[in-house]
Amino acid sequence: MNKLIYTFILLIICVIGYSQPVPNVEENIPYLMTFGQNADTDWGDDDFSQAFFFQLPEDYDQPFFIRVFDPDTGGDIDELRGDFNTRCVFEVFGGAGNWSDPAAKETSPVGNYKSGTLLATRAFAENPRYDNQWFTFGPFNPAQGEYSDEFGSYIFKIICEGITGDDGNMYRYYLSTSATENRPIEDANAFAYEYSFRMHDDVEEVSHIYPYVEEGTVSVQISNFDWDWDGNIVVISVARQGQEIRISGEDHWAKDELTVQEEEIRTSMDFRFVKASRLVKHNNVVVNVRNQFGDALRFYSIPLGGVPKYKGEVEFIPIE
Ligand SMILES: [Ca+2]
Ligand SMILES: [Ca+2]
Ligand SMILES: [Ca+2]
């Protein structure tokens, strides 16, 4: 394709900012992942709980829905151990504090992390009715969320927790204007402070997540859990051409620290998860990033400022 047209199309996609599959297309992550709390952590989930936040622009005043794909734990998509005996609960929170409570911005389910007002809840075990199907929460009214001045948005939280069992639940979300179809909301976005996800079972596929670097960030500490010595985790940004970070083996955290460069402030970083040439199957991983104060950075489904492109001179590495 003509390169200019291609760039133009990409630009339109970025500007319109339509979401709202979570994970989003740019992330190329097959599923979010949460295990039952009786699972061993060496299957890839460190804490059996995952929180996501949806933000709706303040000028959006219509009802909306949060849809969950494959909410049950059973069937082909989910990760079986013995028999399927896992029950996961999804809880939707709105109201004051659902996002601004400090516990809600943490990476572990500790303290008042279920802050806010519980708007809807539903537990799923193995259930063919919801296997490979969508379940819809809502309708919700945007004003039921927590208003953030900083984002000019109403914020809602959804938590998925594995309350019993030892299997892995794979699922996705979609923020929709419709109860029966996936219809995006213009300028909406989603974010998390910790990302628990399933990698592709294909060595050619590269997954991404995009933390946003706020003003005042001096350094970031990147943590990854149970990477199973799969390939490399590489950081790309406007100022980084591709920096490999320390990776973890089975059931371990690895941490690495990067000094943030001036150009990276108010941009997103691109964490690329590149698989090894030997296939590591069913690889579940958890990732979080903290700044020099220990605050967790937000990973946005639609990277703020777009997918970062290295702006320095490209280093030419001859092929030998
Ligand atoms: Ca089981
Ligand atoms: Ca599932
Ligand atoms: Ca793993």
mmCIF file of N, CA and C in Angstrom, residues 144-231:
data_model
loop_
_atom_site.group_PDB
_atom_site.id
_atom_site.type_symbol
_atom_site.label_atom_id
_atom_site.label_comp_id
_atom_site.label_asym_id
_atom_site.label_seq_id
_atom_site.Cartn_x
_atom_site.Cartn_y
_atom_site.Cartn_z
ATOM 1 N N GLN A 144 -23.157 7.282 36.925
ATOM 2 C CA GLN A 144 -22.951 6.344 38.041
ATOM 3 C C GLN A 144 -21.464 6.110 38.294
ATOM 4 N N GLY A 145 -20.615 6.612 37.421
ATOM 5 C CA GLY A 145 -19.176 6.421 37.586
ATOM 6 C C GLY A 145 -18.589 7.434 38.551
ATOM 7 N N GLU A 146 -17.276 7.413 38.688
ATOM 8 C CA GLU A 146 -16.584 8.431 39.486
ATOM 9 C C GLU A 146 -16.023 9.449 38.510
ATOM 10 N N TYR A 147 -16.381 10.722 38.719
ATOM 11 C CA TYR A 147 -15.875 11.738 37.800
ATOM 12 C C TYR A 147 -14.430 12.101 38.143
ATOM 13 N N SER A 148 -13.594 12.121 37.127
ATOM 14 C CA SER A 148 -12.208 12.554 37.309
ATOM 15 C C SER A 148 -11.972 13.825 36.514
ATOM 16 N N ASP A 149 -11.618 14.887 37.226
ATOM 17 C CA ASP A 149 -11.244 16.160 36.600
ATOM 18 C C ASP A 149 -10.035 15.980 35.710
ATOM 19 N N GLU A 150 -9.090 15.228 36.257
ATOM 20 C CA GLU A 150 -7.817 15.017 35.571
ATOM 21 C C GLU A 150 -8.036 14.418 34.169
ATOM 22 N N PHE A 151 -8.945 13.474 34.064
ATOM 23 C CA PHE A 151 -9.171 12.794 32.786
ATOM 24 C C PHE A 151 -10.372 13.352 32.023
ATOM 25 N N GLY A 152 -11.170 14.212 32.680
ATOM 26 C CA GLY A 152 -12.408 14.675 32.046
ATOM 27 C C GLY A 152 -13.310 13.508 31.703
ATOM 28 N N SER A 153 -13.346 12.523 32.597
ATOM 29 C CA SER A 153 -14.046 11.260 32.291
ATOM 30 C C SER A 153 -14.765 10.723 33.515
ATOM 31 N N TYR A 154 -15.749 9.873 33.243
ATOM 32 C CA TYR A 154 -16.364 9.064 34.279
ATOM 33 C C TYR A 154 -15.690 7.695 34.287
ATOM 34 N N ILE A 155 -15.368 7.220 35.486
ATOM 35 C CA ILE A 155 -14.597 5.986 35.584
ATOM 36 C C ILE A 155 -15.402 4.900 36.293
ATOM 37 N N PHE A 156 -15.299 3.702 35.760
ATOM 38 C CA PHE A 156 -15.908 2.497 36.340
ATOM 39 C C PHE A 156 -14.822 1.437 36.483
ATOM 40 N N LYS A 157 -15.058 0.531 37.397
ATOM 41 C CA LYS A 157 -14.074 -0.545 37.636
ATOM 42 C C LYS A 157 -14.752 -1.894 37.485
ATOM 43 N N ILE A 158 -14.056 -2.843 36.914
ATOM 44 C CA ILE A 158 -14.540 -4.225 36.927
ATOM 45 C C ILE A 158 -13.424 -5.118 37.460
ATOM 46 N N ILE A 159 -13.787 -5.950 38.430
ATOM 47 C CA ILE A 159 -12.812 -6.873 39.021
ATOM 48 C C ILE A 159 -13.244 -8.293 38.705
ATOM 49 N N CYS A 160 -12.310 -9.111 38.264
ATOM 50 C CA CYS A 160 -12.556 -10.545 38.096
ATOM 51 C C CYS A 160 -11.698 -11.289 39.104
ATOM 52 N N GLU A 161 -12.331 -12.167 39.880
ATOM 53 C CA GLU A 161 -11.591 -12.940 40.875
ATOM 54 C C GLU A 161 -11.962 -14.410 40.797
ATOM 55 N N GLY A 162 -10.957 -15.251 40.959
ATOM 56 C CA GLY A 162 -11.197 -16.692 41.008
ATOM 57 C C GLY A 162 -11.481 -17.081 42.450
ATOM 58 N N ILE A 163 -12.758 -17.332 42.778
ATOM 59 C CA ILE A 163 -13.105 -17.551 44.191
ATOM 60 C C ILE A 163 -12.925 -19.002 44.629
ATOM 61 N N THR A 164 -13.078 -19.949 43.698
ATOM 62 C CA THR A 164 -12.772 -21.348 44.025
ATOM 63 C C THR A 164 -12.114 -21.999 42.806
ATOM 64 N N GLY A 165 -11.506 -23.167 43.048
ATOM 65 C CA GLY A 165 -10.971 -23.951 41.937
ATOM 66 C C GLY A 165 -9.522 -23.620 41.603
ATOM 67 N N ASP A 166 -8.998 -24.359 40.621
ATOM 68 C CA ASP A 166 -7.572 -24.228 40.305
ATOM 69 C C ASP A 166 -7.316 -24.093 38.811
ATOM 70 N N ASP A 167 -8.390 -23.742 38.048
ATOM 71 C CA ASP A 167 -8.219 -23.600 36.601
ATOM 72 C C ASP A 167 -8.071 -22.131 36.233
ATOM 73 N N GLY A 168 -7.685 -21.908 34.985
ATOM 74 C CA GLY A 168 -7.471 -20.539 34.524
ATOM 75 C C GLY A 168 -8.639 -20.059 33.684
ATOM 76 N N ASN A 169 -9.199 -18.916 34.033
ATOM 77 C CA ASN A 169 -10.257 -18.315 33.225
ATOM 78 C C ASN A 169 -9.638 -17.330 32.249
ATOM 79 N N MET A 170 -9.916 -17.537 30.952
ATOM 80 C CA MET A 170 -9.494 -16.615 29.897
ATOM 81 C C MET A 170 -10.749 -15.856 29.463
ATOM 82 N N TYR A 171 -10.616 -14.553 29.269
ATOM 83 C CA TYR A 171 -11.788 -13.746 28.930
ATOM 84 C C TYR A 171 -11.329 -12.432 28.324
ATOM 85 N N ARG A 172 -12.265 -11.696 27.777
ATOM 86 C CA ARG A 172 -12.008 -10.353 27.245
ATOM 87 C C ARG A 172 -13.182 -9.463 27.612
ATOM 88 N N TYR A 173 -12.958 -8.153 27.506
ATOM 89 C CA TYR A 173 -14.037 -7.190 27.760
ATOM 90 C C TYR A 173 -14.331 -6.377 26.501
ATOM 91 N N TYR A 174 -15.508 -5.778 26.513
ATOM 92 C CA TYR A 174 -15.833 -4.795 25.477
ATOM 93 C C TYR A 174 -16.772 -3.765 26.090
ATOM 94 N N LEU A 175 -16.392 -2.502 25.976
ATOM 95 C CA LEU A 175 -17.233 -1.398 26.452
ATOM 96 C C LEU A 175 -18.126 -0.990 25.290
ATOM 97 N N SER A 176 -19.439 -1.159 25.442
ATOM 98 C CA SER A 176 -20.317 -1.072 24.274
ATOM 99 C C SER A 176 -21.522 -0.178 24.533
ATOM 100 N N THR A 177 -22.029 0.402 23.453
ATOM 101 C CA THR A 177 -23.286 1.159 23.546
ATOM 102 C C THR A 177 -24.485 0.229 23.420
ATOM 103 N N SER A 178 -24.234 -1.035 23.090
ATOM 104 C CA SER A 178 -25.311 -1.993 22.828
ATOM 105 C C SER A 178 -25.200 -3.201 23.757
ATOM 106 N N ALA A 179 -26.363 -3.748 24.138
ATOM 107 C CA ALA A 179 -26.376 -4.934 24.993
ATOM 108 C C ALA A 179 -26.123 -6.213 24.197
ATOM 109 N N THR A 180 -26.341 -6.146 22.911
ATOM 110 C CA THR A 180 -26.301 -7.378 22.114
ATOM 111 C C THR A 180 -25.183 -7.400 21.082
ATOM 112 N N GLU A 181 -24.508 -6.261 20.904
ATOM 113 C CA GLU A 181 -23.437 -6.190 19.917
ATOM 114 C C GLU A 181 -22.293 -5.380 20.506
ATOM 115 N N ASN A 182 -21.126 -5.529 19.889
ATOM 116 C CA ASN A 182 -19.986 -4.719 20.300
ATOM 117 C C ASN A 182 -19.961 -3.430 19.491
ATOM 118 N N ARG A 183 -20.402 -2.361 20.114
ATOM 119 C CA ARG A 183 -20.408 -1.042 19.455
ATOM 120 C C ARG A 183 -19.613 -0.071 20.316
ATOM 121 N N PRO A 184 -18.506 0.421 19.786
ATOM 122 C CA PRO A 184 -17.594 1.234 20.604
ATOM 123 C C PRO A 184 -18.147 2.607 20.969
ATOM 124 N N ILE A 185 -17.551 3.187 21.990
ATOM 125 C CA ILE A 185 -17.871 4.551 22.419
ATOM 126 C C ILE A 185 -16.688 5.432 22.055
ATOM 127 N N GLU A 186 -16.972 6.469 21.286
ATOM 128 C CA GLU A 186 -15.913 7.359 20.833
ATOM 129 C C GLU A 186 -15.173 7.977 22.018
ATOM 130 N N ASP A 187 -13.867 7.976 21.947
ATOM 131 C CA ASP A 187 -12.990 8.599 22.956
ATOM 132 C C ASP A 187 -13.036 7.940 24.331
ATOM 133 N N ALA A 188 -13.641 6.772 24.425
ATOM 134 C CA ALA A 188 -13.546 6.021 25.683
ATOM 135 C C ALA A 188 -12.212 5.272 25.695
ATOM 136 N N ASN A 189 -11.816 4.837 26.875
ATOM 137 C CA ASN A 189 -10.568 4.080 26.973
ATOM 138 C C ASN A 189 -10.674 3.143 28.177
ATOM 139 N N ALA A 190 -9.688 2.293 28.322
ATOM 140 C CA ALA A 190 -9.650 1.384 29.466
ATOM 141 C C ALA A 190 -8.210 1.309 29.946
ATOM 142 N N PHE A 191 -8.051 1.103 31.245
ATOM 143 C CA PHE A 191 -6.685 0.982 31.761
ATOM 144 C C PHE A 191 -6.643 0.044 32.951
ATOM 145 N N ALA A 192 -5.419 -0.404 33.261
ATOM 146 C CA ALA A 192 -5.200 -1.281 34.414
ATOM 147 C C ALA A 192 -3.859 -0.900 35.036
ATOM 148 N N TYR A 193 -3.703 -1.216 36.305
ATOM 149 C CA TYR A 193 -2.431 -0.977 36.996
ATOM 150 C C TYR A 193 -1.566 -2.230 37.009
ATOM 151 N N GLU A 194 -2.196 -3.347 36.707
ATOM 152 C CA GLU A 194 -1.437 -4.588 36.554
ATOM 153 C C GLU A 194 -2.144 -5.382 35.484
ATOM 154 N N TYR A 195 -1.361 -6.012 34.646
ATOM 155 C CA TYR A 195 -1.918 -6.717 33.505
ATOM 156 C C TYR A 195 -1.622 -8.198 33.669
ATOM 157 N N SER A 196 -2.670 -9.035 33.738
ATOM 158 C CA SER A 196 -2.508 -10.486 33.798
ATOM 159 C C SER A 196 -3.065 -11.036 32.493
ATOM 160 N N PHE A 197 -2.220 -11.637 31.701
ATOM 161 C CA PHE A 197 -2.699 -12.034 30.377
ATOM 162 C C PHE A 197 -2.052 -13.314 29.872
ATOM 163 N N ARG A 198 -2.683 -13.849 28.839
ATOM 164 C CA ARG A 198 -2.249 -15.051 28.167
ATOM 165 C C ARG A 198 -1.506 -14.640 26.891
ATOM 166 N N MET A 199 -0.344 -15.253 26.659
ATOM 167 C CA MET A 199 0.394 -15.031 25.416
ATOM 168 C C MET A 199 -0.171 -15.957 24.329
ATOM 169 N N HIS A 200 0.125 -15.628 23.074
ATOM 170 C CA HIS A 200 -0.259 -16.505 21.960
ATOM 171 C C HIS A 200 0.534 -17.814 22.011
ATOM 172 N N ASP A 201 -0.060 -18.867 21.477
ATOM 173 C CA ASP A 201 0.677 -20.125 21.280
ATOM 174 C C ASP A 201 1.261 -20.139 19.867
ATOM 175 N N ASP A 202 1.980 -19.081 19.517
ATOM 176 C CA ASP A 202 2.533 -18.954 18.171
ATOM 177 C C ASP A 202 3.775 -18.071 18.298
ATOM 178 N N VAL A 203 4.920 -18.639 17.958
ATOM 179 C CA VAL A 203 6.185 -17.918 18.189
ATOM 180 C C VAL A 203 6.293 -16.650 17.342
ATOM 181 N N GLU A 204 5.466 -16.531 16.306
ATOM 182 C CA GLU A 204 5.534 -15.346 15.430
ATOM 183 C C GLU A 204 4.774 -14.154 16.024
ATOM 184 N N GLU A 205 3.920 -14.398 16.997
ATOM 185 C CA GLU A 205 3.056 -13.325 17.492
ATOM 186 C C GLU A 205 3.761 -12.519 18.593
ATOM 187 N N VAL A 206 3.685 -11.203 18.483
ATOM 188 C CA VAL A 206 4.270 -10.314 19.483
ATOM 189 C C VAL A 206 3.127 -9.577 20.180
ATOM 190 N N SER A 207 3.082 -9.669 21.500
ATOM 191 C CA SER A 207 2.067 -8.940 22.261
ATOM 192 C C SER A 207 2.661 -7.645 22.806
ATOM 193 N N HIS A 208 1.803 -6.692 23.091
ATOM 194 C CA HIS A 208 2.260 -5.366 23.574
ATOM 195 C C HIS A 208 1.393 -4.899 24.719
ATOM 196 N N ILE A 209 1.983 -4.159 25.651
ATOM 197 C CA ILE A 209 1.186 -3.315 26.540
ATOM 198 C C ILE A 209 1.864 -1.953 26.625
ATOM 199 N N TYR A 210 1.055 -0.933 26.942
ATOM 200 C CA TYR A 210 1.492 0.454 26.754
ATOM 201 C C TYR A 210 1.330 1.298 28.013
ATOM 202 N N PRO A 211 2.307 1.296 28.898
ATOM 203 C CA PRO A 211 2.206 2.166 30.077
ATOM 204 C C PRO A 211 2.414 3.634 29.698
ATOM 205 N N TYR A 212 1.691 4.504 30.389
ATOM 206 C CA TYR A 212 1.792 5.941 30.133
ATOM 207 C C TYR A 212 2.718 6.582 31.169
ATOM 208 N N VAL A 213 3.665 7.369 30.676
ATOM 209 C CA VAL A 213 4.658 8.012 31.545
ATOM 210 C C VAL A 213 4.205 9.437 31.851
ATOM 211 N N GLU A 214 3.818 9.662 33.097
ATOM 212 C CA GLU A 214 3.313 10.985 33.487
ATOM 213 C C GLU A 214 4.453 11.958 33.752
ATOM 214 N N GLU A 215 4.087 13.242 33.722
ATOM 215 C CA GLU A 215 4.979 14.325 34.158
ATOM 216 C C GLU A 215 5.546 13.965 35.540
ATOM 217 N N GLY A 216 6.824 14.223 35.738
ATOM 218 C CA GLY A 216 7.412 13.990 37.062
ATOM 219 C C GLY A 216 8.001 12.601 37.244
ATOM 220 N N THR A 217 7.879 11.752 36.218
ATOM 221 C CA THR A 217 8.434 10.401 36.336
ATOM 222 C C THR A 217 9.934 10.445 36.037
ATOM 223 N N VAL A 218 10.705 9.953 36.996
ATOM 224 C CA VAL A 218 12.167 9.981 36.862
ATOM 225 C C VAL A 218 12.690 8.597 36.469
ATOM 226 N N SER A 219 12.100 7.583 37.086
ATOM 227 C CA SER A 219 12.513 6.213 36.764
ATOM 228 C C SER A 219 11.312 5.294 36.887
ATOM 229 N N VAL A 220 11.405 4.167 36.208
ATOM 230 C CA VAL A 220 10.332 3.167 36.308
ATOM 231 C C VAL A 220 10.935 1.820 36.654
ATOM 232 N N GLN A 221 10.223 1.100 37.543
ATOM 233 C CA GLN A 221 10.626 -0.254 37.874
ATOM 234 C C GLN A 221 9.607 -1.204 37.245
ATOM 235 N N ILE A 222 10.090 -2.026 36.341
ATOM 236 C CA ILE A 222 9.212 -2.942 35.598
ATOM 237 C C ILE A 222 9.312 -4.321 36.232
ATOM 238 N N SER A 223 8.150 -4.903 36.572
ATOM 239 C CA SER A 223 8.131 -6.237 37.170
ATOM 240 C C SER A 223 7.341 -7.183 36.279
ATOM 241 N N ASN A 224 7.894 -8.379 36.041
ATOM 242 C CA ASN A 224 7.141 -9.399 35.310
ATOM 243 C C ASN A 224 7.198 -10.708 36.062
ATOM 244 N N PHE A 225 6.075 -11.457 35.995
ATOM 245 C CA PHE A 225 5.925 -12.687 36.782
ATOM 246 C C PHE A 225 5.660 -13.883 35.881
ATOM 247 N N ASP A 226 6.402 -14.958 36.112
ATOM 248 C CA ASP A 226 6.165 -16.247 35.449
ATOM 249 C C ASP A 226 6.273 -16.157 33.925
ATOM 250 N N TRP A 227 7.290 -15.470 33.469
ATOM 251 C CA TRP A 227 7.502 -15.343 32.015
ATOM 252 C C TRP A 227 8.007 -16.666 31.414
ATOM 253 N N ASP A 228 8.435 -17.589 32.284
ATOM 254 C CA ASP A 228 8.866 -18.934 31.840
ATOM 255 C C ASP A 228 10.038 -18.908 30.848
ATOM 256 N N TRP A 229 10.891 -17.940 30.972
ATOM 257 C CA TRP A 229 12.028 -17.788 30.052
ATOM 258 C C TRP A 229 11.571 -17.892 28.597
ATOM 259 N N ASP A 230 10.343 -17.438 28.334
ATOM 260 C CA ASP A 230 9.886 -17.313 26.946
ATOM 261 C C ASP A 230 10.845 -16.281 26.346
ATOM 262 N N GLY A 231 10.642 -15.757 25.137
ATOM 263 C CA GLY A 231 11.691 -14.924 24.512
ATOM 264 C C GLY A 231 12.116 -13.694 25.286
#
